[in-house]
Every structure is written in C-alpha cells, then in structure tokens.
mmCIF file of N, CA and C in Angstrom:
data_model
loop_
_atom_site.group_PDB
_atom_site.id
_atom_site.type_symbol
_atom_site.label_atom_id
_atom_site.label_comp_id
_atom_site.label_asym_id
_atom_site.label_seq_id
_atom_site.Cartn_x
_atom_site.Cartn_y
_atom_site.Cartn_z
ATOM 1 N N UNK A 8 123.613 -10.179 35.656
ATOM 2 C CA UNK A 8 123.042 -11.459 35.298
ATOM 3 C C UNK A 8 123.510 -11.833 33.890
ATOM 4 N N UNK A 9 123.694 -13.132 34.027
ATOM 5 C CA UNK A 9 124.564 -13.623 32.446
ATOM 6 C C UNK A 9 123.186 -13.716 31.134
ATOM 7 N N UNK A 10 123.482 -13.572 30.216
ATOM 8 C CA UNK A 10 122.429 -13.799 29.012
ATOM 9 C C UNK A 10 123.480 -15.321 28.131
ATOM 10 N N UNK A 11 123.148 -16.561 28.795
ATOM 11 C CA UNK A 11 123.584 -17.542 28.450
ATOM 12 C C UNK A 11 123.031 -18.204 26.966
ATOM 13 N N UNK A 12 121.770 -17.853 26.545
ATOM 14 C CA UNK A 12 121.035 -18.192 25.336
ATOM 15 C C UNK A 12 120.547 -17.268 24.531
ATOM 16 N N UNK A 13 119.828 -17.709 23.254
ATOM 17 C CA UNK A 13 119.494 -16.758 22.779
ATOM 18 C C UNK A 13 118.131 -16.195 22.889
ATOM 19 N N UNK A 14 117.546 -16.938 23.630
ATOM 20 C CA UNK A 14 116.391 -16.689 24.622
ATOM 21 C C UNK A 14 116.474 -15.441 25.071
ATOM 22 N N UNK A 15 117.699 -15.370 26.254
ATOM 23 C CA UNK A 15 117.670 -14.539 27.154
ATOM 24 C C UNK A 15 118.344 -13.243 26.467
ATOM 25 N N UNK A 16 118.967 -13.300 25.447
ATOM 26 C CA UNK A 16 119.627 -12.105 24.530
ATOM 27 C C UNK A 16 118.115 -11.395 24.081
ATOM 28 N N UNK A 17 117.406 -12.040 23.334
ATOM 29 C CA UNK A 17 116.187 -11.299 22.659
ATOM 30 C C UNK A 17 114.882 -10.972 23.290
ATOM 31 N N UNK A 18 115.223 -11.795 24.725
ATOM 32 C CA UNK A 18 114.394 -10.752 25.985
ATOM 33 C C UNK A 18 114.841 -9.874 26.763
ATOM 34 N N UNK A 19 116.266 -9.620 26.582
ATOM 35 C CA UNK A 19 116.987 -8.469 26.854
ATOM 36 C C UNK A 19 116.719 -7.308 26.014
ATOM 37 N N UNK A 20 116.351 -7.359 24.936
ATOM 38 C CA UNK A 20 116.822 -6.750 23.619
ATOM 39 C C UNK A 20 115.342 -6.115 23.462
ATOM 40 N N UNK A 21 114.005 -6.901 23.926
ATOM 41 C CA UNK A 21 112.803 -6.833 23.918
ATOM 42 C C UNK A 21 112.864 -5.965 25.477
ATOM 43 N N UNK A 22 112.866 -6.151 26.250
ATOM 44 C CA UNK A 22 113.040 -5.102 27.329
ATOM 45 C C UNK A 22 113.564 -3.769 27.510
ATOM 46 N N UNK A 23 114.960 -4.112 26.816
ATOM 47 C CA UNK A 23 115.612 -2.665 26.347
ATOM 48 C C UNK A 23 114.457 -1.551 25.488
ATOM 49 N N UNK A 24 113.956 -2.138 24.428
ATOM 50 C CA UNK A 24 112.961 -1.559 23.633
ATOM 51 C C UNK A 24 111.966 -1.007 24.247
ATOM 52 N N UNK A 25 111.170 -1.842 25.320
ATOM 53 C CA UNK A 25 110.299 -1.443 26.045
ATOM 54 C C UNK A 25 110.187 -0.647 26.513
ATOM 55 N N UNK A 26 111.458 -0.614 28.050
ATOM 56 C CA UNK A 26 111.789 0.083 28.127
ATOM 57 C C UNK A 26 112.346 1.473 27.876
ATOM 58 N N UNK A 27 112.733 1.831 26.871
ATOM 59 C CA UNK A 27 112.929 3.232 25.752
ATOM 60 C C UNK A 27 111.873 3.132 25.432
ATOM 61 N N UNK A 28 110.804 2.774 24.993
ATOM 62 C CA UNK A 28 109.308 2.938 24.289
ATOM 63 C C UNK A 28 108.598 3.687 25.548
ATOM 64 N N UNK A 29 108.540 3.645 26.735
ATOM 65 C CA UNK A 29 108.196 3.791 27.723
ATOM 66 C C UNK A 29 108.640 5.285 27.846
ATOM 67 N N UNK A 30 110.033 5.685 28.161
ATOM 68 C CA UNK A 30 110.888 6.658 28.608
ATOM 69 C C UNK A 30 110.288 7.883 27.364
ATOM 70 N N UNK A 31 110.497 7.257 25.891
ATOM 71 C CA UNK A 31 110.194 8.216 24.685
ATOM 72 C C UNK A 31 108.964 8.235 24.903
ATOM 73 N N UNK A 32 107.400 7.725 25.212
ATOM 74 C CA UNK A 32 106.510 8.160 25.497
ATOM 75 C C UNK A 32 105.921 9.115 26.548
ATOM 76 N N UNK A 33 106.782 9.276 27.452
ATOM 77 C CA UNK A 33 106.638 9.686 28.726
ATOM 78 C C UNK A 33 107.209 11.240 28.416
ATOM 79 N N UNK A 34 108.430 11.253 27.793
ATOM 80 C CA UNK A 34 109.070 12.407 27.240
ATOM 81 C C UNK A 34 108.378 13.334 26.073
ATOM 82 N N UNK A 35 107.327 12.993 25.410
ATOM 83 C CA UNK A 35 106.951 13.265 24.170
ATOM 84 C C UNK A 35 105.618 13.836 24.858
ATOM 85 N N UNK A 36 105.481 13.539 26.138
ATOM 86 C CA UNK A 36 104.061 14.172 26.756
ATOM 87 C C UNK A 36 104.882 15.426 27.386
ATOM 88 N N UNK A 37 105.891 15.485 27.926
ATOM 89 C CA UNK A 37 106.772 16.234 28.812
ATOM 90 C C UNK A 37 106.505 17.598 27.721
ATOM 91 N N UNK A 38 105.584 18.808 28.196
ATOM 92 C CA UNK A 38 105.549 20.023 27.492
ATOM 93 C C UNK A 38 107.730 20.955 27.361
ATOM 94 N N UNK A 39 107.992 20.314 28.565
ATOM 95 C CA UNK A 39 109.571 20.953 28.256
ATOM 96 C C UNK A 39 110.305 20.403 27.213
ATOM 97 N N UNK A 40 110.089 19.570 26.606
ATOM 98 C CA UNK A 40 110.191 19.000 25.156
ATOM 99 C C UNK A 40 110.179 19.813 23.828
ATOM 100 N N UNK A 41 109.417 20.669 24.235
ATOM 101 C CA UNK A 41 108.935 21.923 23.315
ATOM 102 C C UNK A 41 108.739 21.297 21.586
ATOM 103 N N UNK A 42 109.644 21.643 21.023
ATOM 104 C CA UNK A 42 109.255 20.982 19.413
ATOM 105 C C UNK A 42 110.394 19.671 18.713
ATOM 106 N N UNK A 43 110.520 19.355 20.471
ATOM 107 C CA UNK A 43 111.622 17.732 20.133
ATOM 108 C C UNK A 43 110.299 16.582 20.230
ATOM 109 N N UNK A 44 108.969 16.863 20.762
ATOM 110 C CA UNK A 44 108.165 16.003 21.055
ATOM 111 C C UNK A 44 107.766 15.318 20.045
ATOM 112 N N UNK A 45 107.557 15.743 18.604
ATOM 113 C CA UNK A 45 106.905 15.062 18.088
ATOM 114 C C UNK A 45 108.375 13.601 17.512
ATOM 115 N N UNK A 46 109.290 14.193 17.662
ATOM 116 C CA UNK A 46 110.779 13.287 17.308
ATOM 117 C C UNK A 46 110.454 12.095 18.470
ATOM 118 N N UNK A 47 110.291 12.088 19.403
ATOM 119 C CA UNK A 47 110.406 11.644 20.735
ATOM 120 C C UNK A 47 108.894 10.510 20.459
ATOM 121 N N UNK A 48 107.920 11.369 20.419
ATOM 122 C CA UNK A 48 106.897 10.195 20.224
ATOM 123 C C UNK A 48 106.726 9.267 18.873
ATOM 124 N N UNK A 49 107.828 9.983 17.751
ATOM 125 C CA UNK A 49 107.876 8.891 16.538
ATOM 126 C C UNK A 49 109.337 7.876 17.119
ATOM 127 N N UNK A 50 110.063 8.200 17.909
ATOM 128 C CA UNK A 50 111.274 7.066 18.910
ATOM 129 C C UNK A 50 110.109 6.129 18.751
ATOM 130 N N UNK A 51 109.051 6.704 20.251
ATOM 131 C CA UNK A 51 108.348 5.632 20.745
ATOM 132 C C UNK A 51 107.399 4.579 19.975
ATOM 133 N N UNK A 52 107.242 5.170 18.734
ATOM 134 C CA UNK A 52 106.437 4.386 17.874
ATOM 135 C C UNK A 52 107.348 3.329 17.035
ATOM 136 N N UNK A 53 108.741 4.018 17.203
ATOM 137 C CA UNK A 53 109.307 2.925 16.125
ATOM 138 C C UNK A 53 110.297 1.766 16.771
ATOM 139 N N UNK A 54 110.077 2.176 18.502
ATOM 140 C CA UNK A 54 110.297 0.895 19.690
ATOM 141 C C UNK A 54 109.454 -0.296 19.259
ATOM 142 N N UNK A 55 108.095 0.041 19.040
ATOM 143 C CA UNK A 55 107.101 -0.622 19.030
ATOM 144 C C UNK A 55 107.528 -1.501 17.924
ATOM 145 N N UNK A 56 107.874 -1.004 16.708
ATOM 146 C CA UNK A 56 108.156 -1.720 15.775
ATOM 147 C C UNK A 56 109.432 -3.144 15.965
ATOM 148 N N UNK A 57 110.270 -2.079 16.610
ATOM 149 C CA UNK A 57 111.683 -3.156 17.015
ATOM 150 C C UNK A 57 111.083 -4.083 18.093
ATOM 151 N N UNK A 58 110.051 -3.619 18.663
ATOM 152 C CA UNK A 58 109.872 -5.293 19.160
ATOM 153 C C UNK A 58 109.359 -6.520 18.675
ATOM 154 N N UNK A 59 108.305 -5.895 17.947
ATOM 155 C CA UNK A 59 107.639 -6.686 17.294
ATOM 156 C C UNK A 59 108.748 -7.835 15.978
ATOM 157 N N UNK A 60 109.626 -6.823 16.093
ATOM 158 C CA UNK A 60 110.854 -7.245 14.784
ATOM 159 C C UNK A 60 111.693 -8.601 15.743
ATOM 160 N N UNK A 61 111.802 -8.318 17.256
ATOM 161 C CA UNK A 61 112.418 -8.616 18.190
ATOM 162 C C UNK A 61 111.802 -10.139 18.244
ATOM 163 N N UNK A 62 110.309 -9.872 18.563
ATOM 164 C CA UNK A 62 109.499 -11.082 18.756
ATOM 165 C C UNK A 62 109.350 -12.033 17.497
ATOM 166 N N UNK A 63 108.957 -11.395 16.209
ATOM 167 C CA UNK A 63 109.002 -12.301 15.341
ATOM 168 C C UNK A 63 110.481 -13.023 14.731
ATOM 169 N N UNK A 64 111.463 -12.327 15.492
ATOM 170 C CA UNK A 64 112.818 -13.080 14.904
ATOM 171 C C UNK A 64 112.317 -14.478 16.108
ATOM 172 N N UNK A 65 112.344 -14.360 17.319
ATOM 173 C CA UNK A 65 112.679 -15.123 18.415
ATOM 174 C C UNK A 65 111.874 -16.152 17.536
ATOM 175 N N UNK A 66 110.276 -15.578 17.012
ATOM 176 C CA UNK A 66 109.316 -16.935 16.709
ATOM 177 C C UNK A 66 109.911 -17.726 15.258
ATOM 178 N N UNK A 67 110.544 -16.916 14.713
ATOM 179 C CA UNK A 67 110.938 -17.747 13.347
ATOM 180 C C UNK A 67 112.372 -17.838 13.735
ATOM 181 N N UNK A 68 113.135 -18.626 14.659
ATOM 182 C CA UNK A 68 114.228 -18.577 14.902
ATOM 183 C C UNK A 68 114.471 -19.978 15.733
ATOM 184 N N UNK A 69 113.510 -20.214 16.428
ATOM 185 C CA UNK A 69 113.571 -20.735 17.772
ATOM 186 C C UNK A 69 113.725 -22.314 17.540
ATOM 187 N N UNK A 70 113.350 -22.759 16.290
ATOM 188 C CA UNK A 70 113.389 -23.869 16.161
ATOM 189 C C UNK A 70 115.414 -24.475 15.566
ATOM 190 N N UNK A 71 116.210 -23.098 15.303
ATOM 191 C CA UNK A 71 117.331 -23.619 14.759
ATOM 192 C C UNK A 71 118.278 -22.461 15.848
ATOM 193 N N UNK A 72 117.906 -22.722 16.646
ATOM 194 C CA UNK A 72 118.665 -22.505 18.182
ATOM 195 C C UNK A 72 119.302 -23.483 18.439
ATOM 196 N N UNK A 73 120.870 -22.720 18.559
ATOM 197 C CA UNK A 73 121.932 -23.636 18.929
ATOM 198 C C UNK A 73 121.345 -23.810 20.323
ATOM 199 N N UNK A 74 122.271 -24.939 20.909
ATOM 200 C CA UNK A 74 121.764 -25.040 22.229
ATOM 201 C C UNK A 74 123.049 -25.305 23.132
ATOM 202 N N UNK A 75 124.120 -24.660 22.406
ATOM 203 C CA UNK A 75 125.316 -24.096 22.775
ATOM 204 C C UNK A 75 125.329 -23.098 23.825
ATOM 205 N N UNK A 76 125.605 -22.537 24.494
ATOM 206 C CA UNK A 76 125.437 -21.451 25.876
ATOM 207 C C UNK A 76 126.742 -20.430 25.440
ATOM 208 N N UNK A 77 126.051 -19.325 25.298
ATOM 209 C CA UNK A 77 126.842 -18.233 24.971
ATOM 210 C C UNK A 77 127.556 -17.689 26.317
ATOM 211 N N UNK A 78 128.889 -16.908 26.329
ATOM 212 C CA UNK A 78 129.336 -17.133 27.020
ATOM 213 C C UNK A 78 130.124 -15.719 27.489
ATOM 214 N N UNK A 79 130.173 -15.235 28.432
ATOM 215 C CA UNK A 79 131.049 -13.765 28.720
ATOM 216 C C UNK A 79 129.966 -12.827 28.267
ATOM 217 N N UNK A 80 128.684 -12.735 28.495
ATOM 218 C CA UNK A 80 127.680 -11.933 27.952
ATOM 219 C C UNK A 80 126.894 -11.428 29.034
ATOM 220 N N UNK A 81 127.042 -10.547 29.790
ATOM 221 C CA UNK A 81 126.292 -10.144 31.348
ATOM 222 C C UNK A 81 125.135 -9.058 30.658
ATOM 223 N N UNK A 82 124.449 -9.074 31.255
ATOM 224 C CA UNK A 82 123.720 -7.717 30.957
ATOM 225 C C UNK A 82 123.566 -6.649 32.015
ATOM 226 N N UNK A 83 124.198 -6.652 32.708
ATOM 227 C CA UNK A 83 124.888 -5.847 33.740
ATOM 228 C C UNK A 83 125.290 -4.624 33.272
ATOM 229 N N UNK A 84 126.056 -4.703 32.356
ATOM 230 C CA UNK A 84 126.957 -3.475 31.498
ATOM 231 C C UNK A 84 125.826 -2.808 30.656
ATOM 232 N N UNK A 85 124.715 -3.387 30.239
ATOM 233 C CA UNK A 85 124.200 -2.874 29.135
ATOM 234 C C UNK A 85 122.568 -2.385 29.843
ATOM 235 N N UNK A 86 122.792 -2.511 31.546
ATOM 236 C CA UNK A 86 121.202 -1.639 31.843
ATOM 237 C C UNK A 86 121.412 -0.296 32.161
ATOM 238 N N UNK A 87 120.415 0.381 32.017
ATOM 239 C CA UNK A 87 120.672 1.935 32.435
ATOM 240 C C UNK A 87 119.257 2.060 32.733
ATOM 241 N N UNK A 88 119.648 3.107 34.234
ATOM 242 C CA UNK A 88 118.093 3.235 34.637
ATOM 243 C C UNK A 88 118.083 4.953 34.196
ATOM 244 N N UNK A 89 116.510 5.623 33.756
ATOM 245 C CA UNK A 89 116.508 6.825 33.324
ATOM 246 C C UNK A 89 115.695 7.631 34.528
ATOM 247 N N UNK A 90 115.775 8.709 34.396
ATOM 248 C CA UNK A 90 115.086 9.326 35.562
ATOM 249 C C UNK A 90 113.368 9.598 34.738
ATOM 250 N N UNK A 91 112.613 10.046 35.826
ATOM 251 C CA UNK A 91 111.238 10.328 34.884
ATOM 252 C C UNK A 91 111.073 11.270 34.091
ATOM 253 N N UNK A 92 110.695 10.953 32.986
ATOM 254 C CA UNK A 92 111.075 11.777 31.703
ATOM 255 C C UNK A 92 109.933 12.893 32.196
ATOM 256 N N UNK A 93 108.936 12.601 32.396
ATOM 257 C CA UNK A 93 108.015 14.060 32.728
ATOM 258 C C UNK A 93 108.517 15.021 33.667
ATOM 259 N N UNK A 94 109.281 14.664 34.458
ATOM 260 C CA UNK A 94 110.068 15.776 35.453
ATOM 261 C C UNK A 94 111.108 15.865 34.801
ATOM 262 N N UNK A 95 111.843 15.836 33.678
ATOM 263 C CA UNK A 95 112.879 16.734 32.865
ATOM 264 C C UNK A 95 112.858 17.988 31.825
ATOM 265 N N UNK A 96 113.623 18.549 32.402
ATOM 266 C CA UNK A 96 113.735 19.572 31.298
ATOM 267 C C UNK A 96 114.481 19.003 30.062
ATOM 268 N N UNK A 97 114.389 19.892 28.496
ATOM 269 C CA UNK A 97 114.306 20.046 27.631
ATOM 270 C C UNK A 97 116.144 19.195 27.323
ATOM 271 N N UNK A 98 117.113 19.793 27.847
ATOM 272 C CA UNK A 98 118.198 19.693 28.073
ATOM 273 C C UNK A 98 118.397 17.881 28.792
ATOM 274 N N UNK A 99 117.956 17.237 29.758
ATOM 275 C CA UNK A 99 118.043 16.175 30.619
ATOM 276 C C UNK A 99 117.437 15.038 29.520
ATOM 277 N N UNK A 100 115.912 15.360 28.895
ATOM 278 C CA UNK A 100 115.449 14.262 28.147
ATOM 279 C C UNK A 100 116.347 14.563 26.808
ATOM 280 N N UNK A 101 116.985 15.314 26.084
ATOM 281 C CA UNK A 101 117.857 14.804 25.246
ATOM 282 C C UNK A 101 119.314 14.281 25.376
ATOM 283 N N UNK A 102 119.715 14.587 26.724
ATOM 284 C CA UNK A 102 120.815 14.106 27.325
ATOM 285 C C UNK A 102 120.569 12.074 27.488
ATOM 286 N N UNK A 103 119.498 11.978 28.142
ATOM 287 C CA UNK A 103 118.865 10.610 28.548
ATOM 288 C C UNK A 103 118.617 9.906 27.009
ATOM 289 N N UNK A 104 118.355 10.734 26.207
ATOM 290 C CA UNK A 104 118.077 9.975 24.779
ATOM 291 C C UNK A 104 119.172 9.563 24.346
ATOM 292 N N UNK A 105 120.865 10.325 24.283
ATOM 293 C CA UNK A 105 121.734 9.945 23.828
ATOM 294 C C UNK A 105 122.104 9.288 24.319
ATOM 295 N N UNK A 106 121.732 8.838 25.750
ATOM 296 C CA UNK A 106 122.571 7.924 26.752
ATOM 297 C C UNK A 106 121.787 5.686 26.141
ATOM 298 N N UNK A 107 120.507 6.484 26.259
ATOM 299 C CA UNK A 107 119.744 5.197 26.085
ATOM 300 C C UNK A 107 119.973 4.669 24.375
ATOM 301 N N UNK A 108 120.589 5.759 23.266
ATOM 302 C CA UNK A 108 120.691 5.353 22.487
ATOM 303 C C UNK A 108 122.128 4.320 22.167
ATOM 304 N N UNK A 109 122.847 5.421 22.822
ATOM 305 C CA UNK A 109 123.883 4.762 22.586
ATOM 306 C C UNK A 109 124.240 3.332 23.578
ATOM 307 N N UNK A 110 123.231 3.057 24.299
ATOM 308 C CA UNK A 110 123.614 2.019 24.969
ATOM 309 C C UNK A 110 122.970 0.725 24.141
ATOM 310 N N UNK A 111 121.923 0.869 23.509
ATOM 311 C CA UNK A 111 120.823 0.065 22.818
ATOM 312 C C UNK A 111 122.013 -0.456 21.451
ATOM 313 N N UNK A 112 122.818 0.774 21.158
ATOM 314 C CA UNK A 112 123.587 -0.082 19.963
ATOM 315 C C UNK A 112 124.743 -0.251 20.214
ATOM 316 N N UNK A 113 125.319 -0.601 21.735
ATOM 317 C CA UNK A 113 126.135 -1.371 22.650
ATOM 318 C C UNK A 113 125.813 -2.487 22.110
ATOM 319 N N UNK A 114 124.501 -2.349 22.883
ATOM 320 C CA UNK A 114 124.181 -4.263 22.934
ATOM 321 C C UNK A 114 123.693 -4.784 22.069
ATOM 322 N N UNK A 115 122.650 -4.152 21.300
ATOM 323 C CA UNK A 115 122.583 -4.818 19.713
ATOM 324 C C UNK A 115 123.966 -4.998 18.813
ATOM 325 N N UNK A 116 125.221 -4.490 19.093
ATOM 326 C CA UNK A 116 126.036 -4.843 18.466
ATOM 327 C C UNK A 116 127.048 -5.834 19.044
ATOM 328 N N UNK A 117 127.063 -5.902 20.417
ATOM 329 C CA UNK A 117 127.958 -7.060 20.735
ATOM 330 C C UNK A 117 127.051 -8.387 21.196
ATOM 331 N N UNK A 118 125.540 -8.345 20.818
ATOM 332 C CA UNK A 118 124.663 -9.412 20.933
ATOM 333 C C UNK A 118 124.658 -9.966 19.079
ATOM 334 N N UNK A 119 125.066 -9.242 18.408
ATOM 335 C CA UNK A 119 124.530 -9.818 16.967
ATOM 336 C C UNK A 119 126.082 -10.244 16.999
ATOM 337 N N UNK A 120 127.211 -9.674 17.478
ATOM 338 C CA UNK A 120 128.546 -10.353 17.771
ATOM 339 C C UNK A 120 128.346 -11.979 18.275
ATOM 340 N N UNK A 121 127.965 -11.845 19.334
ATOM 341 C CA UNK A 121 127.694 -13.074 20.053
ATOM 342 C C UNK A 121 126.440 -14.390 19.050
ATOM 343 N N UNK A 122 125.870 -13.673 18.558
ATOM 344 C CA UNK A 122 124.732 -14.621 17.818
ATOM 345 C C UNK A 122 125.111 -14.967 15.899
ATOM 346 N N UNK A 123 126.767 -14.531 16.121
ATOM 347 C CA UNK A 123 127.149 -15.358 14.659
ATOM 348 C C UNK A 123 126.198 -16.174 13.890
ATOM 349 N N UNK A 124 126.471 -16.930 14.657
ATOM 350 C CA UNK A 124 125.964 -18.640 14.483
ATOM 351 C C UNK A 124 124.874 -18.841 13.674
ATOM 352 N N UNK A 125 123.583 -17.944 14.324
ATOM 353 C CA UNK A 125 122.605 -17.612 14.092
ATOM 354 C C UNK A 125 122.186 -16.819 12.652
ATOM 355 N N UNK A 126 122.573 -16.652 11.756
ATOM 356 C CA UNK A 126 122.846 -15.531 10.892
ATOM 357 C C UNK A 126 121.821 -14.837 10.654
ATOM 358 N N UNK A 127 120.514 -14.694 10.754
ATOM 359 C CA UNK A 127 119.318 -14.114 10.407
ATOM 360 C C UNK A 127 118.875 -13.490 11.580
ATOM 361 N N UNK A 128 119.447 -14.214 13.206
ATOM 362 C CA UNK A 128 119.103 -13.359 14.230
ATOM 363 C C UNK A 128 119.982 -12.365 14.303
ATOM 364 N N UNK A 129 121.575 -12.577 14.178
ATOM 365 C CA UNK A 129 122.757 -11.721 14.199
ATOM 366 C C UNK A 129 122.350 -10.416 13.325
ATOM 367 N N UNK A 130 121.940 -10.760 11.980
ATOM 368 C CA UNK A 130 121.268 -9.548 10.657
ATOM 369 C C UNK A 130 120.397 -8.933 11.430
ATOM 370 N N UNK A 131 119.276 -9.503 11.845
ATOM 371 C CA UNK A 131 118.196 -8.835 12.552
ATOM 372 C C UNK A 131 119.092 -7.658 13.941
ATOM 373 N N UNK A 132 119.653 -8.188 14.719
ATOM 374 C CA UNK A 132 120.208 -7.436 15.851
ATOM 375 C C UNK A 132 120.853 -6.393 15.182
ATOM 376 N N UNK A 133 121.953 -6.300 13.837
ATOM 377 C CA UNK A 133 122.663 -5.403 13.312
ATOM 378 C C UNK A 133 121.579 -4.398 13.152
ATOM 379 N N UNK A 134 120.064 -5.165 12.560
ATOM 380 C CA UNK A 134 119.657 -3.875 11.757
ATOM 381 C C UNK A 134 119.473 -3.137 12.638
ATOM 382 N N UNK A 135 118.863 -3.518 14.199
ATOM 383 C CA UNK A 135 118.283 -2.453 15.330
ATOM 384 C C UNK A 135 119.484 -1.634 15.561
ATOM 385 N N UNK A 136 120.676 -1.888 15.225
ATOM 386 C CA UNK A 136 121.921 -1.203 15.549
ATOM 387 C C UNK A 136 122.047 -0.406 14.963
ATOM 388 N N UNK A 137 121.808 -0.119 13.501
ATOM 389 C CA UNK A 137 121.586 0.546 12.308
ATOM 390 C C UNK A 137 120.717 1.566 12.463
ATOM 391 N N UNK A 138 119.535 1.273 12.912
ATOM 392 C CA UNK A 138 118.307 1.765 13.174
ATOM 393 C C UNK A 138 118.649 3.022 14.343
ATOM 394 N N UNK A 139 118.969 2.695 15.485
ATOM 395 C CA UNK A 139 119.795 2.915 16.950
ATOM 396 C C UNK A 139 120.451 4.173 16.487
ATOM 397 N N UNK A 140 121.859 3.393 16.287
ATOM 398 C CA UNK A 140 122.400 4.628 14.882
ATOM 399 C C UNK A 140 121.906 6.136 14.308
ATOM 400 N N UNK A 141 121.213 5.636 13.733
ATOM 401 C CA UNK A 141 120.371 6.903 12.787
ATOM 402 C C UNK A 141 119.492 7.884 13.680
ATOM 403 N N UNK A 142 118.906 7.002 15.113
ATOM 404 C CA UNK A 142 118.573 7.693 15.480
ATOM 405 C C UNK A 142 119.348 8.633 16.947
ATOM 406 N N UNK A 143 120.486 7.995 17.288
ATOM 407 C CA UNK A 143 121.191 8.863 17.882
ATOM 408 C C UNK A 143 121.673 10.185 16.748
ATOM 409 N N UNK A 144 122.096 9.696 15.722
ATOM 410 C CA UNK A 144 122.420 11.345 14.903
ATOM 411 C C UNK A 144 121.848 12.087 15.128
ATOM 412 N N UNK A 145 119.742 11.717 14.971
ATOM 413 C CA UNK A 145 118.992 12.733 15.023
ATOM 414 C C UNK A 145 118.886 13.716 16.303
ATOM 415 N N UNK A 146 119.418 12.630 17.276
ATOM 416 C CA UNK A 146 119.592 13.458 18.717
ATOM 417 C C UNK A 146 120.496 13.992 18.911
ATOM 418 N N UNK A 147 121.754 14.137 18.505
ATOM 419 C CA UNK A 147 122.733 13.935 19.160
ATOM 420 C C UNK A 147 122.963 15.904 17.851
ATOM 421 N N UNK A 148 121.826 15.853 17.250
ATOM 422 C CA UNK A 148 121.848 17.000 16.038
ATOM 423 C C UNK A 148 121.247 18.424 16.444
ATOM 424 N N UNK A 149 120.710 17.800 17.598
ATOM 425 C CA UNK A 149 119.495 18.751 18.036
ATOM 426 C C UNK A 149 120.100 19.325 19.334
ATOM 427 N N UNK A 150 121.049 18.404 20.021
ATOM 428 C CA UNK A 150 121.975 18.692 21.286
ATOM 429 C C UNK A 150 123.038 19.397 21.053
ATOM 430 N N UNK A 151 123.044 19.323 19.793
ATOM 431 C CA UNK A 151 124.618 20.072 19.378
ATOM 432 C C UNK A 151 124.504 21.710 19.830
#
C-alpha cells in the first residue's frame, strides 16, 4: 500500500512504534529473556515516547502540509510481522529485535528523505532514526 501523504507516513511510523512497543513488552515478560528483560521493557517504554513524539509532530505540523502527494513510497517493504515474543527463546527475541530495529530506521530514514519539504517533520523522523540507531547497537552488543 502506497503512503501518498504525510498523514499516512506518520501513521505508518505511529504503528511501526506500536507495534515494537507491543513485541518489546511481550518479550520483557518472556522469563527466557533472562537479564535482557529489563533492556527490552525500557525499548517498550521509550516506543511510548516515539509516539507520542510521532503524534505531537503530526498535531503541530498539520496545518503546513504540503498537499503535494509523495510519491514511490509503499509500505510494503517496510512491514515485518514478528512471531510471539512469549514463545521465544533468549536467542529468537534478540534476533527479532535486530530485525525490527533495523527496519524502523529503514523507514524513518527514507520517510524523513521523502518529507524534505517539511523540515521539522523530516528532523523529527531523523531523530527516531538516531534513536533506532543507538538502540540496535545495544542489541546487536548483547548478540555478539
């Protein structure tokens, strides 16, 4: 499905979050987690934050929306479905973390690409990319 506006970019972007807020909560209960849980349930707390970051860009934004239609932007490429984090072992939910991370700063980075125009929504999308970022290291540290 195409993400033609910037509507549909920052309810993508708000779903994505959710979604991982969801997966990292679910994982952070998962006892095979062992002493990655408490990493896993501060993910899920700081989803919470990126949406809220998500929602208040859309609300202080919405009034200087091009109304231009963005274009070559599917979100097709950028869904990933995860398996249930409570039926994974220790090994699968940090595998699924690097997968969901690195997909989150896919699309926060070729959506703040696409939202030039915009410059305060584009900044905002970089930072979740930034954010994204830092926290794949932390996973990707612990998998090593």
């Amino acid at each position: 499905m195409p993400l033609t506006n910037f509507g549909a970019i920052l309810n993508f972007a708000e779903k994505v979050e959710q979604d991982d807020m969801e997966f990292y909560r679910q994982a952070s209960k998962n006892p095979a987690a062992g002493h990655h849980q408490e990493m896993l349930a501060t993910f899920a707390m700081e989803s919470k934050k990126h949406i809220s970051l998500i929602q208040r860009t859309r609300r202080e934004n919405v009034t200087e929306m091009i109304l231009e239609p963005i274009r070559d932007f599917v979100r097709n490429s950028y869904q990933l479905t995860s398996d249930d984090a409570v039926a994974m072992d220790s090994a699968a939910i940090l595998a699924a973390a690097v997968a969901l991370e690195k997909r989150a700063i896919c699309y926060y980075s070729d959506a703040a690409e696409k939202m030039r125009a915009l410059a305060e929504v584009s900044r905002a999308l970089k930072t979740l990319a930034k954010k994204r970022t830092q926290r794949l290291g932390q996973v990707e540290s612990l998998s090593a």
